[in-house]
Amino acid sequence: MKLDRLLGILTLLIQKDRVTAPELAEKFEVSRRTIGRDIDALCMAGIPVVTHQGSGGGISIAEGFKLDKSVLTTDELAGIIAALKGIGSVSEQSNVERTLDKLHAKSDAVISMREPVIIDLASHYKGQLTEKIEQIKRAVLEGRLIEFDYFYEKGQSRRRVEPYFVIFQWAAWYVFGFCLERQDWRMFKLTRLWNLRSCDECYIPREIPPDKRDFNACFTGDIKLTALFDPSVKYQLIETYGLDCYTETDDGLCLEIGFTNRDYLINWLLGFGGKVKVLEPQDIAEDIKKAAEKILSRYQ
């Protein structure tokens, strides 16, 4: 697992002043070329790793960089373990113990295995999800195009994409890449993505515009909802939007919030049945009314 290896390399660089690429390749059982890509990944993550040529050369963290050269503390290891547990829940196999051995063979590393945080990022169809994540990861590392059927509000389409990241955000997994059909950067939800395959065709990585790296920008909140909810669903509002998301009134709990996806908003509101009344916008209120009438007609 690449994450395991990057953590191991980083920790060795913290503990030692200098290591060589052949040493790292032998320790992590990969090629020197893979180690070179790992070093590039650490640099992209903000760790100033430098390579020294010639006799006595090797790989080290740049002088002056304020990084504690001591071993990781128990709390730091516990945080890493918690993260690895989450990644392990959607990987073909979890290498937490082996990673810890690479990090530091110290007694408190074993003790920290008792970390009480359990993170399960898998869904009810873990098998397919794991396969998709692993396949997309390989395609990213090999610089290969992927193609898949994508299901969305307007129907279904076949997409060819240059993949760059697999992302877990907004309680779901996505692949971020450049869509050749749309000639633009897109986020694709893995649960809507099927019949995935890696192509023989490779791609030259593009520079990702800074605004496209802001994955939260997809949610603009253009639709401003004002709705009254029955006090009995207070816990649902708090669960979704936090303790101070509503205002208590004589008529109920008033929620004012922005939404991006109109269909999602309507379906979300319908889930509350008769325990919500939309005040604004009026066109959303009309759509809720029509949907309710349609539901009623099915049972008459």
Tab-separated table of C-alpha atoms in Angstrom, residues 104 145 214 222 237:
chain	number	residue	atom	x	y	z
A	104	HIS	CA	9.529	2.014	14.789
A	145	LEU	CA	-7.113	6.519	-18.820
A	214	ASP	CA	-11.069	23.277	-3.976
A	222	ASP	CA	-27.322	28.805	-4.790
A	237	LEU	CA	-31.506	18.647	11.745
